[in-house]
Amino acid sequence: MEFERAASVAPAPLVDPFGRTIQYLRVSVTDRCDFRCVYCMAEDMTFLPKQDLLTLEELDRLCSAFVAKGVRKLRLTGGEPLVRRGIMTLVESLARHLATGALEELTLTTNGSQLTRFADALAACGVRRINVSLDTLDPDKFRAVTRWGDLSKVLAGIDAAQQAGLAVKINAVALKGVNEDEIAPMLEWAHGRGMDFTLIEVMPLGDVGEGRLDQYLPLSLVRARLAERYTLTEIDHRTGGPARYMRVEETGGRLGFITPMTHNFCESCNRVRLTCTGTLYMCLGQEDAADLRTPLRASEGNEALYAAIDAAIARKPKGHDFIIDRRHQRPAVARHMSVTGG
Ligand SMILES: C[S@@+](CC[C@H](N)C(=O)[O-])C[C@H]1O[C@@H](n2cnc3c(N)ncnc32)[C@H](O)[C@@H]1O
Ligand code: SF4
């Protein structure tokens, strides 16, 4: 009987109007960052006033509401998630859902700058894999791309993560004229260390103070160039994300392509994105959003929150429609990637 009662109050799972079950929540825990990557932020970014941020307890409650509604994978991102003060308290607390089996994976995307401090603690909480964003292995270029970053700290962070037993995937944004000639050496470096390597097309999100056409390098071109040098075999490795994977026969490693510009992967989209102010974006490339902070704060119970989440998922759009060409150099949406979380 106890069981029946629990089942009757269990919130319904999240299925959108196109029949996609939402099982993946990405949470931007802060919009701040210790880098200013040229494709992500303008140098003089204005950040949210600290009092607008959800507390770590509120973020925990919101994430846990999504877990109760069937989310199986949580990714913390940002901004830089590891610069949010007290972030490990949130990770430790969310790890309880791993222990119960409600959550399959708790992970994060990071620029790696703080990993020497946090890698062991993350592994101890049950984090198994992380994504580290790294666009170049050249210290000067690294400084130019990130404006503020120090490559040696990131490399030390990657060492620390691997030593802690975390599987590391390297994500690089393909940037015209910047890291074009480094893609093959980076791939060899990553695979040589047992790390997957994924390339991302630059997306027109937010004004970054320079033209997107100058940055945009289609991955179809990169792939054709790599295929002249390597044997690329399609594999059906899936991580629940938008990457399509190939095996590079010469290195034995995996190479992923995330191609929001040249290929639309929206049909299998299983994710939504939560900002650090409690706004839910149902699509990275669309403006529509739902305010979850108000229902969260309105009562201690979760009924209003569940209803707001259901209403938001019922509006999840079919997909995005990014274009970068001579006539479309303006952002497709005004907010930066650091707001919604990459
Ligand atoms: C916004 S960052 C947040 C997490 C962390 N700071 C990091 O850099 O990994 C997440 C990912 O988004 C990518 N990114 C940022 N702006 C982008 C854009 N305009 N187009 C494509 N990828 C972008 C970054 O390269 C990074 O891999
Ligand atoms: S890509 Fe990540 S590291 Fe770079 S500025 Fe954006 S949030 Fe920061």
Coordinates of C-alpha atoms and ligand atoms in Angstrom, one line a residue:
M1 CA 0.0 0.0 0.0
E2 CA 2.8 2.3 0.9
F3 CA 4.3 1.6 -2.5
E4 CA 1.0 2.4 -4.2
R5 CA 0.7 5.7 -2.5
A6 CA 4.3 6.7 -3.4
A7 CA 3.7 5.7 -7.0
S8 CA 0.5 7.8 -7.2
V9 CA 2.3 11.0 -6.1
A10 CA 5.5 10.3 -8.1
P11 CA 5.7 13.2 -10.6
A12 CA 5.1 12.2 -14.3
P13 CA 8.2 11.9 -16.5
L14 CA 9.1 14.6 -18.9
V15 CA 8.1 14.0 -22.5
D16 CA 7.9 16.9 -24.9
P17 CA 5.4 17.5 -27.7
F18 CA 7.7 15.7 -30.2
G19 CA 7.9 12.6 -28.1
R20 CA 11.4 13.2 -26.8
T21 CA 11.9 12.1 -23.2
I22 CA 13.9 14.7 -21.3
Q23 CA 16.5 12.9 -19.2
Y24 CA 19.4 15.3 -19.3
L25 CA 19.7 18.6 -17.4
R26 CA 22.6 20.9 -17.8
V27 CA 23.0 23.5 -15.1
S28 CA 25.0 26.7 -15.4
V29 CA 25.9 27.2 -11.7
T30 CA 27.5 30.6 -12.4
D31 CA 27.8 33.0 -15.3
R32 CA 31.2 34.1 -14.1
C33 CA 34.5 32.8 -15.4
D34 CA 38.2 33.2 -14.8
F35 CA 38.7 33.2 -18.6
R36 CA 37.3 35.4 -21.4
C37 CA 37.4 33.1 -24.4
V38 CA 37.0 35.2 -27.6
Y39 CA 34.1 33.1 -29.0
C40 CA 32.3 32.9 -25.7
M41 CA 32.5 36.3 -24.0
A42 CA 33.3 39.9 -24.6
E43 CA 36.3 41.1 -22.6
D44 CA 34.2 43.6 -20.6
M45 CA 31.3 41.3 -19.7
T46 CA 28.7 42.4 -17.3
F47 CA 27.8 39.6 -14.9
L48 CA 24.7 39.1 -12.8
P49 CA 24.6 40.7 -9.4
K50 CA 25.4 38.0 -6.9
Q51 CA 22.1 38.5 -5.1
D52 CA 20.2 37.3 -8.2
L53 CA 21.9 33.9 -8.1
L54 CA 20.1 30.9 -6.7
T55 CA 21.7 29.6 -3.5
L56 CA 23.4 26.2 -3.6
E57 CA 20.5 24.8 -1.6
E58 CA 18.1 26.2 -4.2
L59 CA 20.1 24.7 -7.0
D60 CA 20.1 21.4 -5.2
R61 CA 16.3 21.5 -4.8
L62 CA 15.8 22.4 -8.4
C63 CA 18.1 19.7 -9.7
S64 CA 16.5 17.2 -7.4
A65 CA 13.1 18.1 -8.7
F66 CA 14.3 17.2 -12.2
V67 CA 15.8 14.0 -10.9
A68 CA 12.4 13.1 -9.4
K69 CA 10.9 13.8 -12.8
G70 CA 13.2 11.3 -14.6
V71 CA 16.4 13.2 -15.3
R72 CA 19.2 10.6 -15.3
K73 CA 22.1 12.8 -16.2
L74 CA 23.2 16.1 -14.6
R75 CA 26.0 18.2 -16.0
L76 CA 27.3 21.2 -14.1
T77 CA 28.6 23.9 -16.3
G78 CA 28.8 27.7 -16.5
G79 CA 30.6 30.1 -16.8
E80 CA 33.2 28.2 -15.0
P81 CA 31.5 25.8 -12.6
L82 CA 34.6 25.4 -10.4
V83 CA 34.8 29.1 -9.6
R84 CA 31.4 29.1 -7.9
R85 CA 32.0 29.5 -4.2
G86 CA 31.2 26.3 -2.3
I87 CA 30.6 24.3 -5.5
M88 CA 31.7 21.1 -3.9
T89 CA 28.9 21.3 -1.3
L90 CA 26.5 21.1 -4.2
V91 CA 28.3 18.2 -5.9
E92 CA 28.5 16.3 -2.6
S93 CA 24.8 16.8 -2.0
L94 CA 23.7 15.9 -5.6
A95 CA 25.9 12.7 -5.3
R96 CA 23.1 11.2 -3.1
H97 CA 21.1 10.6 -6.2
L98 CA 23.9 8.5 -7.6
A99 CA 23.9 6.5 -4.5
T100 CA 20.2 5.8 -4.8
G101 CA 20.5 5.0 -8.5
A102 CA 18.1 7.7 -9.4
L103 CA 20.8 9.5 -11.3
E104 CA 23.1 7.6 -13.8
E105 CA 25.7 10.3 -14.1
L106 CA 26.9 13.5 -12.4
T107 CA 29.4 15.3 -14.4
L108 CA 30.8 18.7 -15.4
T109 CA 32.3 20.7 -18.2
T110 CA 35.2 22.9 -17.1
N111 CA 38.0 24.9 -18.5
G112 CA 40.4 22.9 -16.3
S113 CA 41.9 25.9 -14.5
Q114 CA 40.8 24.7 -11.0
L115 CA 41.1 21.0 -11.4
T116 CA 44.3 20.6 -9.4
R117 CA 42.3 21.7 -6.4
F118 CA 39.1 19.8 -7.1
A119 CA 39.9 16.6 -9.1
D120 CA 40.2 14.3 -6.1
A121 CA 37.1 15.6 -4.4
L122 CA 35.1 15.2 -7.6
A123 CA 36.2 11.6 -8.0
A124 CA 35.4 11.0 -4.3
C125 CA 31.8 12.2 -4.9
G126 CA 31.2 9.7 -7.7
V127 CA 32.0 11.8 -10.7
R128 CA 33.4 9.5 -13.3
R129 CA 34.0 11.6 -16.4
I130 CA 34.5 15.2 -17.1
N131 CA 34.8 17.4 -20.2
V132 CA 37.7 19.8 -20.3
S133 CA 37.6 22.6 -22.9
L134 CA 40.9 23.2 -24.5
D135 CA 41.3 24.8 -28.0
T136 CA 45.1 24.8 -28.4
L137 CA 48.3 23.4 -26.9
D138 CA 50.3 26.5 -27.8
P139 CA 50.8 28.7 -24.6
D140 CA 50.7 32.0 -26.6
K141 CA 47.7 31.0 -28.6
F142 CA 46.0 29.8 -25.5
R143 CA 46.5 33.1 -23.9
A144 CA 45.1 34.9 -27.0
V145 CA 42.0 32.6 -27.2
T146 CA 41.2 32.7 -23.5
R147 CA 42.5 36.2 -23.0
W148 CA 43.2 35.5 -19.3
G149 CA 44.1 31.8 -19.2
D150 CA 47.4 30.0 -18.3
L151 CA 47.9 26.8 -20.3
S152 CA 50.2 25.2 -17.7
K153 CA 47.5 25.4 -15.1
V154 CA 45.0 23.6 -17.4
L155 CA 47.5 20.9 -18.3
A156 CA 48.3 20.4 -14.6
G157 CA 44.6 20.2 -14.0
I158 CA 44.2 17.5 -16.7
D159 CA 47.0 15.5 -15.1
A160 CA 45.3 15.8 -11.7
A161 CA 42.0 14.6 -13.1
Q162 CA 43.5 11.6 -14.8
Q163 CA 45.5 10.8 -11.6
A164 CA 42.2 10.9 -9.7
G165 CA 40.8 8.3 -12.0
L166 CA 38.5 10.6 -13.9
A167 CA 37.9 9.9 -17.6
V168 CA 38.7 13.1 -19.4
K169 CA 37.2 14.2 -22.8
I170 CA 38.8 17.2 -24.5
N171 CA 36.5 19.6 -26.3
A172 CA 37.9 22.0 -28.7
V173 CA 36.1 24.7 -30.6
A174 CA 37.3 24.7 -34.2
L175 CA 38.4 28.3 -35.0
K176 CA 39.3 29.5 -38.4
G177 CA 43.0 30.5 -38.7
V178 CA 43.5 29.9 -35.0
N179 CA 43.7 26.2 -34.2
E180 CA 43.1 24.8 -37.7
D181 CA 46.6 23.5 -38.1
E182 CA 46.6 22.1 -34.6
I183 CA 43.7 19.8 -34.9
A184 CA 45.7 16.7 -35.9
P185 CA 48.4 17.2 -33.3
M186 CA 45.8 17.8 -30.6
L187 CA 44.0 14.7 -31.6
E188 CA 47.2 12.6 -31.3
W189 CA 48.0 14.2 -28.0
A190 CA 44.6 13.5 -26.6
H191 CA 44.4 9.9 -27.9
G192 CA 48.0 9.3 -26.7
R193 CA 46.8 10.0 -23.2
G194 CA 43.7 7.9 -23.5
M195 CA 41.3 10.8 -23.8
D196 CA 38.4 11.2 -26.3
F197 CA 38.7 14.3 -28.5
T198 CA 35.7 16.3 -29.7
L199 CA 35.5 19.2 -32.0
I200 CA 32.7 21.8 -31.8
E201 CA 31.5 24.3 -34.4
V202 CA 31.4 27.9 -33.1
M203 CA 27.8 29.0 -32.6
P204 CA 26.4 32.6 -32.9
L205 CA 25.5 33.0 -29.2
G206 CA 25.8 36.5 -27.7
D207 CA 27.8 39.5 -28.9
V208 CA 31.5 38.8 -28.4
G209 CA 32.8 41.9 -30.0
E210 CA 34.1 40.2 -33.2
G211 CA 32.5 38.8 -36.4
R212 CA 31.4 35.2 -36.2
L213 CA 32.3 34.7 -39.9
D214 CA 35.9 35.3 -38.9
Q215 CA 35.8 32.5 -36.3
Y216 CA 33.6 29.9 -38.0
L217 CA 35.3 26.8 -39.4
P218 CA 32.8 24.2 -40.7
L219 CA 33.6 20.7 -39.4
S220 CA 32.8 19.2 -42.7
L221 CA 36.0 20.8 -43.9
V222 CA 38.0 19.7 -40.9
R223 CA 36.7 16.2 -41.3
A224 CA 37.6 16.0 -45.0
R225 CA 41.1 17.2 -44.2
L226 CA 41.6 14.7 -41.4
A227 CA 40.3 11.9 -43.7
E228 CA 43.3 12.6 -46.0
R229 CA 45.6 11.7 -43.2
Y230 CA 43.7 9.2 -41.0
T231 CA 41.3 6.3 -41.4
L232 CA 38.0 7.5 -39.8
T233 CA 35.5 4.8 -39.1
E234 CA 32.0 5.7 -38.0
I235 CA 31.0 4.1 -34.7
D236 CA 27.7 4.3 -32.9
H237 CA 29.2 5.3 -29.5
R238 CA 26.6 7.6 -27.9
T239 CA 26.9 9.6 -24.8
G240 CA 23.4 11.0 -24.8
G241 CA 24.9 14.2 -26.3
P242 CA 24.9 15.7 -29.8
A243 CA 28.4 14.4 -30.8
R244 CA 28.8 11.9 -33.6
Y245 CA 31.8 9.7 -33.0
M246 CA 34.4 8.2 -35.3
R247 CA 37.3 5.9 -34.4
V248 CA 40.7 7.0 -35.7
E249 CA 42.2 3.7 -36.7
E250 CA 45.8 5.0 -36.5
T251 CA 45.5 6.1 -32.9
G252 CA 42.7 3.8 -31.7
G253 CA 41.0 6.8 -30.1
R254 CA 37.6 8.3 -30.5
L255 CA 37.0 11.6 -32.3
G256 CA 33.7 13.4 -31.9
F257 CA 32.0 16.1 -34.0
I258 CA 29.4 18.5 -32.6
T259 CA 28.0 20.2 -35.7
P260 CA 25.2 22.5 -34.8
M261 CA 25.8 24.6 -37.8
T262 CA 26.3 22.1 -40.6
H263 CA 24.1 19.3 -39.3
N264 CA 21.0 19.4 -37.2
F265 CA 20.8 17.0 -34.4
C266 CA 17.7 18.3 -32.7
E267 CA 15.5 15.3 -33.5
S268 CA 17.2 13.3 -30.7
C269 CA 17.5 16.2 -28.2
N270 CA 16.9 14.9 -24.7
R271 CA 18.1 17.9 -22.7
V272 CA 17.1 21.2 -21.2
R273 CA 19.3 23.9 -19.6
L274 CA 18.9 25.7 -16.3
T275 CA 20.7 29.0 -15.5
C276 CA 22.0 30.1 -12.1
T277 CA 19.0 32.3 -11.7
G278 CA 16.5 29.5 -12.1
T279 CA 15.6 30.2 -15.7
L280 CA 15.0 27.1 -17.8
Y281 CA 15.9 27.2 -21.5
M282 CA 14.3 24.4 -23.5
C283 CA 16.6 25.0 -26.5
L284 CA 20.1 26.4 -26.7
G285 CA 19.2 28.2 -29.9
Q286 CA 15.8 29.8 -29.0
E287 CA 14.8 32.6 -26.8
D288 CA 11.8 31.0 -25.1
A289 CA 12.4 30.3 -21.4
A290 CA 10.6 29.5 -18.2
D291 CA 11.0 31.0 -14.8
L292 CA 11.4 28.3 -12.2
R293 CA 12.7 30.5 -9.4
T294 CA 9.3 31.9 -8.6
P295 CA 7.6 28.5 -8.1
L296 CA 10.6 27.3 -6.3
R297 CA 10.4 30.1 -3.8
A298 CA 6.6 30.2 -3.6
S299 CA 6.3 27.2 -1.4
E300 CA 8.3 24.5 0.4
G301 CA 6.5 21.7 -1.4
N302 CA 7.4 20.9 -5.0
E303 CA 3.9 20.8 -6.6
A304 CA 4.1 24.3 -8.2
L305 CA 7.6 23.6 -9.3
Y306 CA 6.7 20.3 -11.0
A307 CA 3.7 22.1 -12.7
A308 CA 6.1 24.8 -14.0
I309 CA 8.5 22.3 -15.3
D310 CA 5.8 20.3 -17.1
A311 CA 4.5 23.6 -18.7
A312 CA 8.0 24.4 -19.9
I313 CA 8.6 21.0 -21.4
A314 CA 5.3 21.2 -23.2
R315 CA 6.8 24.2 -25.0
K316 CA 10.1 22.6 -26.0
P317 CA 10.6 23.7 -29.6
K318 CA 11.4 21.3 -32.3
G319 CA 14.9 22.7 -32.9
H320 CA 17.3 25.6 -33.5
D321 CA 18.2 27.2 -36.7
F322 CA 21.7 28.7 -36.6
I323 CA 23.1 30.4 -39.7
I324 CA 26.5 32.2 -40.0
D325 CA 27.1 33.7 -43.4
R326 CA 27.8 37.2 -44.8
R327 CA 24.2 38.3 -44.2
H328 CA 23.9 36.6 -40.7
Q329 CA 26.8 37.7 -38.5
R330 CA 24.7 38.9 -35.6
P331 CA 24.0 36.5 -32.7
A332 CA 21.1 34.1 -33.2
V333 CA 20.2 34.7 -29.6
A334 CA 21.4 37.5 -27.4
R335 CA 22.6 35.5 -24.4
H336 CA 26.1 34.2 -24.2
M337 CA 27.0 30.5 -23.9
S338 CA 28.1 31.2 -20.4
V339 CA 24.5 32.0 -19.4
T340 CA 22.9 28.9 -20.6
G341 CA 25.9 26.7 -20.1
G342 CA 27.6 25.0 -23.0
Ligands
LIG1 C1 30.4 28.0 -22.0 S1 31.6 26.8 -21.5 C2 31.2 26.5 -19.8 C3 32.1 25.5 -19.1 C4 33.6 25.9 -18.9 N1 33.8 27.2 -18.6 C5 34.3 25.4 -20.2 O1 34.9 26.3 -20.9 O2 34.4 24.2 -20.4 C6 31.1 25.3 -22.2 C7 31.6 25.0 -23.7 O3 31.0 25.9 -24.5 C8 31.9 26.2 -25.6 N2 31.5 27.4 -26.2 C9 31.4 28.7 -25.6 N3 30.9 29.6 -26.5 C10 30.7 28.9 -27.7 C11 30.2 29.3 -28.9 N4 29.9 30.5 -29.2 N5 30.1 28.3 -29.9 C12 30.5 27.0 -29.6 N6 30.9 26.6 -28.4 C13 31.1 27.5 -27.4 C14 33.2 26.2 -24.8 O4 34.3 26.0 -25.7 C15 33.1 25.1 -23.9 O5 33.6 23.9 -24.5
SF4_2 S1 34.2 28.9 -22.8 FE1 34.2 28.4 -20.7 S2 36.2 29.1 -20.1 FE2 35.9 30.1 -21.9 S3 35.0 32.1 -21.3 FE3 33.3 30.7 -21.8 S4 32.7 29.9 -19.8 FE4 34.8 30.7 -19.6

